[in-house]
Short mmCIF file of C-alpha atoms in Angstrom, two decimals:
data_model
loop_
_atom_site.label_atom_id
_atom_site.label_comp_id
_atom_site.label_asym_id
_atom_site.label_seq_id
_atom_site.Cartn_x
_atom_site.Cartn_y
_atom_site.Cartn_z
CA MET A 29 50.93 -34.68 44.04
CA THR A 30 49.10 -35.15 47.34
CA THR A 31 50.65 -32.62 49.52
CA PHE A 32 50.99 -28.75 49.20
CA GLU A 33 54.30 -27.41 48.18
CA ARG A 34 56.07 -23.94 48.08
CA VAL A 35 57.31 -22.28 45.00
CA SER A 36 61.30 -21.42 44.58
CA LEU A 37 62.86 -19.12 47.04
CA LEU A 38 63.86 -17.03 44.02
CA ALA A 39 60.15 -16.19 43.80
CA LEU A 40 60.89 -13.68 46.50
CA ILE A 41 61.80 -11.33 43.70
CA TYR A 42 58.30 -11.59 42.40
CA PHE A 43 56.67 -11.23 45.81
CA ILE A 44 58.63 -8.11 46.51
CA GLY A 45 57.35 -6.52 43.28
CA ARG A 46 53.74 -7.61 44.23
CA THR A 47 54.10 -6.01 47.62
CA LEU A 48 55.30 -2.84 46.15
CA GLY A 49 52.43 -2.80 43.75
CA LEU A 50 50.14 -3.34 46.73
CA PHE A 51 51.81 -0.53 48.65
CA LEU A 52 51.42 1.91 45.84
CA ARG A 53 47.63 1.14 45.43
CA HIS A 54 47.11 1.85 49.10
CA ALA A 55 49.49 4.76 49.44
CA VAL A 56 46.52 7.05 50.09
CA ASN A 57 46.23 5.31 53.58
CA LEU A 58 49.69 7.10 54.27
CA ILE A 59 48.16 10.53 54.24
CA PRO A 60 47.87 10.63 57.95
CA LEU A 61 51.51 9.81 58.43
CA LEU A 62 52.34 12.92 55.99
CA VAL A 63 50.25 15.16 58.27
CA VAL A 64 52.16 13.80 61.33
CA ILE A 65 55.51 14.67 59.46
CA VAL A 66 54.51 17.97 58.45
CA THR A 67 52.87 19.25 61.82
CA GLY A 68 54.98 17.11 64.20
CA GLY A 69 57.87 19.67 64.38
CA GLU A 70 61.42 19.69 63.35
CA GLN A 71 62.69 17.08 65.71
CA LEU A 72 59.99 14.54 64.89
CA ARG A 73 60.54 15.17 61.08
CA GLY A 74 64.25 14.60 61.51
CA VAL A 75 63.57 11.36 63.28
CA LEU A 76 60.92 9.87 60.69
CA LEU A 77 62.99 11.07 57.74
CA TRP A 78 65.78 8.78 59.14
CA VAL A 79 63.58 6.03 60.21
CA LEU A 80 61.30 5.89 57.08
CA PRO A 81 63.98 4.95 54.53
CA ILE A 82 65.24 2.11 56.66
CA ALA A 83 61.85 0.83 57.97
CA LEU A 84 59.71 0.78 54.64
CA PRO A 85 62.22 -1.28 52.81
CA LEU A 86 62.28 -3.84 55.78
CA ILE A 87 58.55 -3.87 55.93
CA VAL A 88 58.30 -4.52 52.13
CA VAL A 89 60.85 -7.29 52.26
CA LEU A 90 59.21 -8.84 55.45
CA HIS A 91 55.81 -8.79 53.96
CA ALA A 92 57.16 -10.52 50.69
CA LEU A 93 58.95 -13.05 52.82
CA MET A 94 55.94 -13.94 54.87
CA SER A 95 53.77 -13.98 51.53
CA TRP A 96 56.12 -16.34 50.18
CA TRP A 97 56.06 -18.65 53.17
CA PHE A 98 52.48 -18.85 53.35
CA PHE A 99 51.87 -19.33 49.62
CA ARG A 100 51.50 -23.00 48.92
CA TYR A 101 49.87 -24.81 45.97
CA ARG A 102 48.85 -28.40 44.98
CA ALA A 103 48.25 -29.62 41.39
CA ALA A 104 45.88 -32.69 41.23
CA ASP A 105 44.70 -34.41 38.17
CA GLN A 106 41.64 -32.35 37.47
CA THR A 107 42.10 -29.42 39.92
CA LEU A 108 44.41 -26.74 41.21
CA HIS A 109 44.40 -26.00 45.04
CA LEU A 110 46.09 -22.72 46.32
CA ARG A 111 46.70 -21.50 49.70
CA GLU A 112 47.97 -17.79 50.64
CA GLY A 113 47.54 -15.12 53.10
CA ILE A 114 49.43 -13.73 56.21
CA LEU A 115 46.59 -12.79 58.58
CA LYS A 116 43.72 -13.68 56.43
CA ARG A 117 44.21 -17.10 54.95
CA THR A 118 42.41 -18.16 51.76
CA GLN A 119 42.11 -21.26 49.89
CA LEU A 120 41.03 -21.52 46.23
CA THR A 121 40.14 -24.51 44.35
CA LEU A 122 40.09 -24.23 40.58
CA GLU A 123 38.80 -26.98 38.22
CA TYR A 124 40.98 -27.43 35.07
CA ASP A 125 37.78 -27.41 32.74
CA ARG A 126 36.61 -23.79 33.95
CA ILE A 127 40.29 -22.41 32.96
CA GLN A 128 39.77 -20.23 29.87
CA GLN A 129 43.42 -19.20 29.42
CA ALA A 130 46.76 -20.10 30.92
CA ASP A 131 49.63 -17.84 30.25
CA ILE A 132 53.60 -18.61 31.15
CA ARG A 133 55.66 -15.43 31.65
CA GLN A 134 59.53 -15.54 31.79
CA PRO A 135 60.49 -12.13 33.41
CA TRP A 136 64.11 -10.96 32.87
CA TYR A 137 65.00 -11.74 36.37
CA PHE A 138 63.63 -15.35 36.20
CA ARG A 139 65.19 -16.28 32.83
CA PRO A 140 68.87 -16.91 34.07
CA PHE A 141 67.53 -19.39 36.55
CA GLY A 142 64.98 -21.10 34.12
CA LEU A 143 61.85 -19.98 36.20
CA ALA A 144 58.40 -18.92 35.09
CA VAL A 145 55.26 -17.46 36.17
CA LEU A 146 52.16 -19.46 35.41
CA GLY A 147 48.83 -17.16 35.08
CA VAL A 148 45.46 -18.80 34.96
CA GLU A 149 42.24 -17.04 34.08
CA SER A 150 38.83 -18.78 34.62
CA ALA A 151 35.42 -18.35 33.42
CA GLY A 152 33.70 -15.44 35.22
CA SER A 153 36.76 -14.04 36.89
CA GLU A 154 37.63 -10.27 36.45
CA GLY A 155 41.36 -10.87 35.59
CA ARG A 156 44.12 -13.41 36.29
CA GLU A 157 42.64 -15.47 39.06
CA VAL A 158 45.82 -17.37 39.95
CA GLU A 159 49.53 -16.60 39.53
CA LEU A 160 52.16 -19.29 40.45
CA ALA A 161 55.72 -17.57 40.55
CA GLY A 162 58.95 -19.19 40.69
CA LEU A 163 58.04 -22.52 38.97
CA LEU A 164 60.59 -24.32 36.67
CA TYR A 165 59.70 -23.79 33.22
CA ALA A 166 59.16 -27.32 32.35
CA ARG A 167 56.87 -27.85 35.39
CA ALA A 168 54.80 -24.60 34.41
CA GLU A 169 54.59 -26.00 30.95
CA SER A 170 53.46 -29.34 32.15
CA LEU A 171 50.79 -27.78 34.33
CA ARG A 172 49.42 -25.78 31.50
CA GLN A 173 49.36 -28.66 29.27
CA ALA A 174 47.23 -30.51 31.72
CA MET A 175 44.90 -27.45 32.31
CA MET A 176 44.32 -26.69 28.49
CA MET A 177 43.90 -30.39 27.49
CA GLN A 178 40.67 -30.73 29.41
CA LYS A 179 38.22 -31.25 26.61
CA PRO A 180 34.43 -31.12 26.99
CA ALA A 181 32.56 -34.33 25.87
CA GLN A 182 31.30 -32.44 22.92
CA THR A 183 32.60 -29.49 21.16
CA ASP A 184 29.90 -28.34 18.65
CA THR A 185 31.34 -25.04 18.02
CA PRO A 186 31.17 -22.83 14.82
CA LYS A 187 33.32 -24.74 12.22
CA ALA A 188 34.82 -26.79 15.13
CA ASP A 189 35.89 -29.72 12.75
CA GLY A 190 37.65 -27.11 10.47
CA ALA A 191 39.32 -25.71 13.32
CA GLN A 192 40.53 -29.10 14.54
CA ALA A 193 41.86 -30.11 11.18
CA ALA A 194 43.88 -26.84 10.82
CA ASP A 195 47.52 -26.60 11.73
CA LEU A 196 48.99 -23.17 11.34
CA GLN A 197 52.02 -21.48 12.51
CA ILE A 198 52.54 -17.66 11.91
CA THR A 199 55.90 -15.95 12.83
CA LEU A 200 56.25 -12.09 12.79
CA PRO A 201 59.49 -10.80 11.60
CA VAL A 202 60.95 -7.56 13.33
CA THR A 203 59.85 -5.46 10.30
CA GLU A 204 56.20 -6.57 10.80
CA ILE A 205 56.53 -5.69 14.49
CA ALA A 206 58.09 -2.34 13.65
CA ARG A 207 54.98 -1.73 11.58
CA TYR A 208 52.70 -2.54 14.57
CA GLY A 209 54.93 0.18 16.53
CA LEU A 210 53.86 2.67 13.72
CA ILE A 211 50.20 1.58 13.99
CA HIS A 212 49.81 1.59 17.65
CA ASN A 213 51.63 4.52 19.33
CA PRO A 214 51.29 4.42 23.10
CA VAL A 215 53.53 7.32 23.45
CA LEU A 216 50.89 9.71 22.18
CA LEU A 217 48.62 8.30 24.75
CA ILE A 218 51.11 8.72 27.71
CA ILE A 219 52.05 12.17 26.99
CA PRO A 220 48.63 13.91 27.75
CA VAL A 221 48.56 11.98 31.01
CA LEU A 222 52.01 13.01 32.14
CA ALA A 223 51.60 16.55 31.08
CA TYR A 224 49.82 17.83 34.28
CA PRO A 225 52.14 16.00 36.87
CA LEU A 226 55.23 17.22 34.99
CA SER A 227 53.78 20.89 34.98
CA GLN A 228 53.66 20.82 38.85
CA PHE A 229 57.45 20.41 39.05
CA ASP A 230 60.10 23.32 38.60
CA LEU A 231 61.69 21.37 35.75
CA ILE A 232 59.46 22.91 33.10
CA ASP A 233 59.42 26.56 34.55
CA ASP A 234 63.06 26.66 35.64
CA TRP A 235 64.78 24.70 32.92
CA LEU A 236 62.72 24.07 30.01
CA LEU A 237 60.80 27.37 29.08
CA PRO A 238 63.82 29.65 29.59
CA ARG A 239 65.79 27.45 27.09
CA LEU A 240 62.70 27.54 24.76
CA GLU A 241 62.47 31.41 24.99
CA GLY A 242 65.99 31.83 24.29
CA PHE A 243 65.86 29.51 21.17
CA VAL A 244 62.58 31.49 19.85
CA PHE A 245 64.57 34.86 20.39
CA THR A 246 67.36 33.30 18.61
CA VAL A 247 65.47 32.00 15.69
CA SER A 248 63.27 35.22 15.35
CA ASN A 249 66.35 37.68 15.18
CA GLY A 250 68.78 35.36 13.47
CA GLY A 251 67.14 34.63 10.01
CA SER A 252 64.11 35.35 7.70
CA ILE A 253 60.71 34.15 8.17
CA PHE A 254 61.23 31.38 5.79
CA GLN A 255 64.26 30.23 7.73
CA SER A 256 62.38 30.37 11.09
CA ALA A 257 59.55 28.30 9.73
CA LEU A 258 61.91 25.74 8.18
CA LEU A 259 63.66 25.31 11.48
CA TRP A 260 60.52 25.03 13.45
CA SER A 261 59.36 22.37 11.27
CA ALA A 262 62.33 20.39 11.39
CA MET A 263 62.00 20.48 15.23
CA LEU A 264 58.51 19.23 14.89
CA LEU A 265 59.59 16.59 12.54
CA LEU A 266 62.47 15.49 14.93
CA ALA A 267 59.96 15.29 17.81
CA LEU A 268 57.55 13.18 15.78
CA VAL A 269 60.30 10.82 14.66
CA LEU A 270 61.37 10.67 18.25
CA VAL A 271 57.81 9.64 19.35
CA VAL A 272 57.55 7.12 16.60
CA ALA A 273 60.77 5.40 17.24
CA ILE A 274 60.09 5.18 21.08
CA SER A 275 56.78 3.37 19.95
CA VAL A 276 58.59 1.04 17.48
CA VAL A 277 61.17 0.18 20.26
CA ILE A 278 58.22 -0.60 22.84
CA ALA A 279 56.67 -2.72 20.24
CA ILE A 280 59.79 -4.77 19.64
CA VAL A 281 60.56 -5.19 23.24
CA ARG A 282 56.85 -6.53 23.75
CA TYR A 283 56.42 -8.59 20.80
CA HIS A 284 59.90 -9.66 19.56
CA GLY A 285 59.92 -13.20 18.20
CA PHE A 286 56.03 -13.45 18.04
CA THR A 287 54.92 -16.80 17.23
CA LEU A 288 51.27 -18.02 16.72
CA SER A 289 50.66 -21.78 16.81
CA VAL A 290 47.29 -23.50 15.88
CA SER A 291 47.24 -27.21 16.71
CA GLY A 292 43.81 -28.58 16.73
CA GLN A 293 41.57 -26.55 19.11
CA ARG A 294 44.62 -25.00 20.75
CA TYR A 295 45.86 -21.56 19.97
CA GLN A 296 49.17 -20.43 21.48
CA THR A 297 51.34 -17.28 21.13
CA ARG A 298 54.82 -16.61 22.41
CA ALA A 299 56.54 -13.24 22.54
CA GLY A 300 58.89 -10.87 24.27
CA LEU A 301 62.45 -9.90 24.12
CA LEU A 302 63.25 -9.34 27.91
CA THR A 303 60.26 -10.76 29.39
CA ILE A 304 58.80 -13.97 27.40
CA VAL A 305 55.03 -14.35 27.64
CA SER A 306 53.48 -17.42 26.29
CA ARG A 307 49.61 -17.33 26.18
CA SER A 308 47.18 -20.11 25.27
CA PHE A 309 43.45 -20.86 24.98
CA GLN A 310 41.12 -23.40 23.45
CA TYR A 311 38.60 -22.60 20.44
CA VAL A 312 35.76 -23.80 22.46
CA ARG A 313 36.16 -20.96 24.75
CA LEU A 314 36.02 -18.31 22.00
CA GLN A 315 33.18 -15.72 22.72
CA ARG A 316 34.15 -12.99 20.22
CA LEU A 317 36.57 -11.97 17.55
CA VAL A 318 37.40 -8.45 16.96
CA TRP A 319 39.29 -7.27 13.83
CA LYS A 320 40.65 -4.01 13.80
CA GLN A 321 42.32 -1.63 10.98
CA GLY A 322 42.95 2.13 11.69
CA LEU A 323 44.33 4.66 9.53
CA VAL A 324 47.85 3.94 9.64
CA ALA A 325 47.08 0.08 9.45
CA ARG A 326 44.96 0.68 6.31
CA LEU A 327 47.74 2.40 4.62
CA LEU A 328 50.09 -0.36 5.47
CA LYS A 329 47.39 -2.96 4.40
CA ARG A 330 47.66 -4.69 7.85
CA LYS A 331 45.01 -5.82 10.60
CA GLY A 332 45.11 -6.89 14.05
CA LEU A 333 43.00 -9.42 15.79
CA ARG A 334 41.70 -9.62 19.41
CA ILE A 335 39.96 -12.96 20.67
CA ASP A 336 37.73 -12.27 23.57
CA GLN A 337 36.65 -15.04 26.13
CA SER A 338 34.09 -14.57 28.74
CA GLY A 339 33.80 -11.26 30.68
CA ARG A 340 34.85 -7.78 29.95
CA PRO A 341 38.07 -7.58 28.10
CA ASP A 342 40.96 -5.36 29.53
CA THR A 343 42.55 -4.11 26.31
CA LEU A 344 45.47 -2.47 28.26
CA GLN A 345 46.55 -5.57 30.33
CA GLN A 346 45.04 -7.86 27.83
CA ALA A 347 43.08 -9.71 30.38
CA LYS A 348 40.69 -12.30 29.08
CA THR A 349 41.97 -11.58 25.62
CA PHE A 350 44.14 -13.38 22.97
CA PHE A 351 45.78 -10.93 21.04
CA ILE A 352 47.53 -11.23 17.51
CA PRO A 353 49.17 -7.61 17.02
CA ILE A 354 49.48 -7.38 13.20
CA LEU A 355 48.63 -9.68 10.13
CA ALA A 356 49.18 -9.28 6.36
CA HIS A 357 46.46 -9.96 4.12
CA ASP A 358 47.51 -13.46 3.37
CA ARG A 359 48.14 -14.49 7.00
CA GLU A 360 44.61 -13.07 7.86
CA LEU A 361 43.11 -15.31 5.21
CA GLU A 362 44.85 -18.30 6.81
CA LEU A 363 43.84 -17.15 10.31
CA ARG A 364 40.27 -16.85 9.16
CA GLN A 365 40.14 -20.16 7.65
CA ALA A 366 41.52 -21.74 10.94
CA LEU A 367 38.82 -19.90 12.86
CA GLY A 368 35.98 -21.00 10.52
CA GLN A 369 35.19 -17.65 9.20
CA SER A 370 33.42 -17.53 5.95
CA GLU A 371 33.55 -14.61 3.40
CA PRO A 372 31.12 -12.03 4.59
CA ALA A 373 28.29 -10.49 2.53
CA TRP A 374 27.72 -7.25 4.21
CA GLN A 375 24.24 -5.86 4.36
CA SER A 376 23.92 -2.18 4.77
CA VAL A 377 21.40 -0.63 7.22
CA HIS A 378 18.56 1.92 6.30
CA PRO A 379 19.99 5.32 5.01
CA MET A 380 17.58 7.24 7.41
CA SER A 381 20.00 6.13 10.25
CA MET A 382 22.25 8.98 9.22
CA ALA A 383 19.66 11.60 9.80
CA LEU A 384 19.70 11.94 13.42
CA PRO A 385 23.59 11.94 13.79
CA TRP A 386 23.93 14.53 10.89
CA VAL A 387 21.39 16.92 12.68
CA PHE A 388 23.02 16.53 16.02
CA CYS A 389 26.73 16.88 14.75
CA SER A 390 25.84 19.98 12.59
CA ALA A 391 23.77 21.66 15.46
CA LEU A 392 26.71 21.05 17.73
CA VAL A 393 29.24 22.81 15.39
CA VAL A 394 26.88 25.86 14.92
CA PHE A 395 26.23 26.15 18.74
CA VAL A 396 30.07 25.99 19.52
CA ALA A 397 30.73 28.79 16.71
CA ALA A 398 27.54 30.89 18.23
CA LEU A 399 29.30 30.71 21.66
CA ALA A 400 32.57 31.63 20.13
CA SER A 401 31.44 34.48 18.19
CA ASP A 402 29.03 35.68 20.99
CA TRP A 403 25.85 34.95 19.08
CA GLU A 404 26.83 36.91 15.89
CA MET A 405 24.58 35.84 12.93
CA TYR A 406 27.19 36.30 10.36
CA TRP A 407 29.40 33.55 11.88
CA ILE A 408 26.53 31.19 12.72
CA GLY A 409 25.56 31.33 9.23
CA VAL A 410 29.09 30.78 7.99
CA ALA A 411 29.44 27.74 10.49
CA ALA A 412 26.10 26.37 9.24
CA VAL A 413 27.02 26.65 5.51
CA PHE A 414 30.40 24.80 6.07
CA ALA A 415 28.91 22.25 8.93
CA LEU A 416 25.92 20.93 7.03
CA PRO A 417 27.89 19.47 3.99
CA LEU A 418 31.02 18.49 5.89
CA THR A 419 29.16 16.68 8.71
CA GLY A 420 26.89 15.02 6.16
CA LEU A 421 29.91 13.88 4.29
CA LEU A 422 31.33 12.27 7.48
CA VAL A 423 28.24 10.66 8.52
CA TRP A 424 27.67 9.16 5.14
CA ALA A 425 31.27 7.78 5.05
CA GLY A 426 30.53 6.14 8.51
CA TRP A 427 27.17 4.89 7.18
CA ARG A 428 28.88 3.16 4.00
CA ARG A 429 31.33 1.34 6.16
CA ARG A 430 28.61 0.04 8.53
CA GLY A 431 27.22 -3.50 7.86
CA VAL A 432 25.65 -6.59 9.35
CA PHE A 433 26.41 -10.32 8.24
CA VAL A 434 24.88 -13.46 9.56
CA ASP A 435 24.94 -17.00 8.65
CA ASP A 436 24.78 -20.52 10.59
CA ASP A 437 27.80 -20.02 12.58
CA TRP A 438 28.45 -16.26 13.14
CA LEU A 439 26.92 -12.90 13.79
CA ALA A 440 29.27 -10.15 12.42
CA LEU A 441 29.07 -6.26 12.60
CA ARG A 442 31.29 -3.82 10.77
CA ARG A 443 31.68 -0.10 11.58
CA GLY A 444 34.22 2.56 11.16
CA LEU A 445 35.08 5.64 9.26
CA ILE A 446 38.61 5.93 8.18
CA GLY A 447 39.56 2.55 9.28
CA HIS A 448 37.00 -0.32 10.24
CA GLN A 449 36.44 -2.77 12.95
CA GLN A 450 34.83 -6.07 12.58
CA ARG A 451 32.96 -8.04 15.69
CA TRP A 452 32.13 -11.61 15.01
CA ILE A 453 30.26 -13.59 17.60
CA PRO A 454 29.44 -17.30 17.48
CA ALA A 455 25.85 -17.55 16.72
CA CYS A 456 25.25 -20.36 19.19
CA LYS A 457 26.56 -18.55 22.17
CA MET A 458 23.92 -15.90 22.69
CA GLN A 459 22.46 -15.25 26.29
CA THR A 460 19.90 -12.57 25.73
CA LEU A 461 18.07 -11.36 22.70
CA SER A 462 15.79 -8.42 22.99
CA VAL A 463 14.19 -6.17 20.14
CA THR A 464 13.22 -2.46 20.64
CA GLN A 465 11.51 -0.02 18.32
CA GLY A 466 11.80 3.62 19.21
CA PRO A 467 9.53 6.34 17.79
CA TRP A 468 12.07 7.22 14.90
CA LEU A 469 12.62 3.66 14.09
CA ARG A 470 8.99 3.02 14.00
CA VAL A 471 8.28 5.75 11.47
CA TRP A 472 10.40 3.77 8.95
CA GLY A 473 9.41 0.41 9.88
CA MET A 474 12.71 -0.53 11.31
CA SER A 475 13.79 -2.20 14.55
CA ALA A 476 16.73 -2.82 16.70
CA LEU A 477 18.02 -6.25 18.15
CA HIS A 478 20.25 -6.17 21.16
CA VAL A 479 22.54 -9.19 21.45
CA TYR A 480 24.08 -10.07 24.87
CA SER A 481 26.80 -12.85 24.74
CA ALA A 482 29.49 -13.82 27.40
CA ALA A 483 31.84 -11.19 25.75
CA GLY A 484 29.45 -8.22 26.09
CA ARG A 485 26.73 -6.49 24.37
CA GLU A 486 26.27 -5.62 20.68
CA THR A 487 23.31 -4.07 18.89
CA ILE A 488 21.96 -4.34 15.45
CA ALA A 489 19.77 -1.38 14.39
CA TRP A 490 18.03 0.03 11.44
CA LEU A 491 17.03 -3.25 9.82
CA PRO A 492 13.42 -3.92 8.61
CA SER A 493 11.33 -5.16 11.48
CA PRO A 494 10.33 -8.57 10.02
CA GLN A 495 13.98 -9.05 9.39
CA ILE A 496 15.06 -8.30 12.90
CA GLU A 497 12.34 -10.67 14.28
CA ASP A 498 13.40 -13.31 11.93
CA LEU A 499 17.00 -12.97 12.90
CA GLN A 500 16.04 -12.99 16.66
CA MET A 501 14.09 -16.47 16.00
CA ARG A 502 17.07 -17.64 14.13
CA LEU A 503 19.68 -16.99 16.80
CA MET A 504 17.37 -18.27 19.64
CA THR A 505 16.95 -21.59 17.72
CA ARG A 506 20.65 -22.04 16.89
CA THR A 507 21.53 -21.27 20.60
CA GLY A 508 18.67 -23.56 21.88
CA ASP A 509 20.04 -26.54 19.65
CA TYR A 510 23.58 -26.10 20.75
CA ARG A 511 24.79 -28.85 23.08
CA GLY A 512 28.42 -27.97 23.53
CA ARG A 513 30.37 -25.83 26.10
CA TRP A 514 30.47 -22.11 25.99
CA MET A 515 33.45 -21.63 28.04
#
């Protein structure tokens, strides 16, 4: 293709949504207009309140139409060229071999027309750098294939040969996705965020609280204490079931039909009930693996995997990440084999690493108890008696889950208390290695190694100084001998 072209006119729906998002992000700039409405008098307020409901939608539609009109792209053999902007025109040239991840989304409003949105993330960007909306799905897929098939001349990655030879497909049934909804509960995170804004409305004071007070009065005067406690317990259980049910529904809407396909170095996922999202990346661009297992996941014997590429990952929007929400043990082993991970032999860190956290946590509990009791020695002593063994037990449990593993291909760290998290970094992709030894570490002959990679920073502490120095030289040699692509 030698000329620039526009996307489908139906992409106006996408541009209207993007304009609304831009409007909301800059809504603070409308504060002077609110001041004018409040102080301008009754006549001016009457005029503005009639004009704004008509003018604002027209402005949004006009801005979206002009954004669509000036948005053009050209896909060459090795590069993608993009032009956009209304008053400030910009042009972007993106080489295919810099692309780390290419996603295809089919929003519900595009699916009846066979259209899609192609999102592209490149090395060094802070998020999705390019979005082409309103492409035919076949066109978007062909562009993604062209972008992701750009292979470096040498692919000497950890276990690269094994990864190329592996062909794997994992499909998650609805029951597994429902389990993920039990493990990951976003509703519990949203409730505290919405609590304050909702408290500013009259809905709670005028409607909810009077009904709760009436219910409490009825319960308190209509039965025994046991009946009241039973009824309150049933209400709390009902609320918990409702929260869990909403989380399960959200998980099913987001990950319905989740399929992971591994073909050579290419990893691809496809999921979604209303909006179908297809994501892919190449193994050579892998920068870090993060295996997670919380309390509920441990009870259900499931784990989740996040694959980070370069840059700081955005776990909410999943920018720069490749995410597999839930895996049973057998599927986990298959995926570990495809990724080239060996069975780790975890090494524990020095037991004295527990000392300072134990002292600090115990002192904090005693200090809070002292403040609450107005510095009464009796309650301070009681807090100390209970805090010392309990915090010691918690710190010891965390120390037991802590471990380090290093081989020729990977540097792995494990941590956690009830659940655990494992972070695996390719041993050949280190950017900076530094050794530190504070006074407390020096007393015990220990050191800390700070590892900086394209995915962020990791620290290995409380290992003997000779071992830390040997590990630093080992990683430097492995990185120095590496001749492949990092991203």
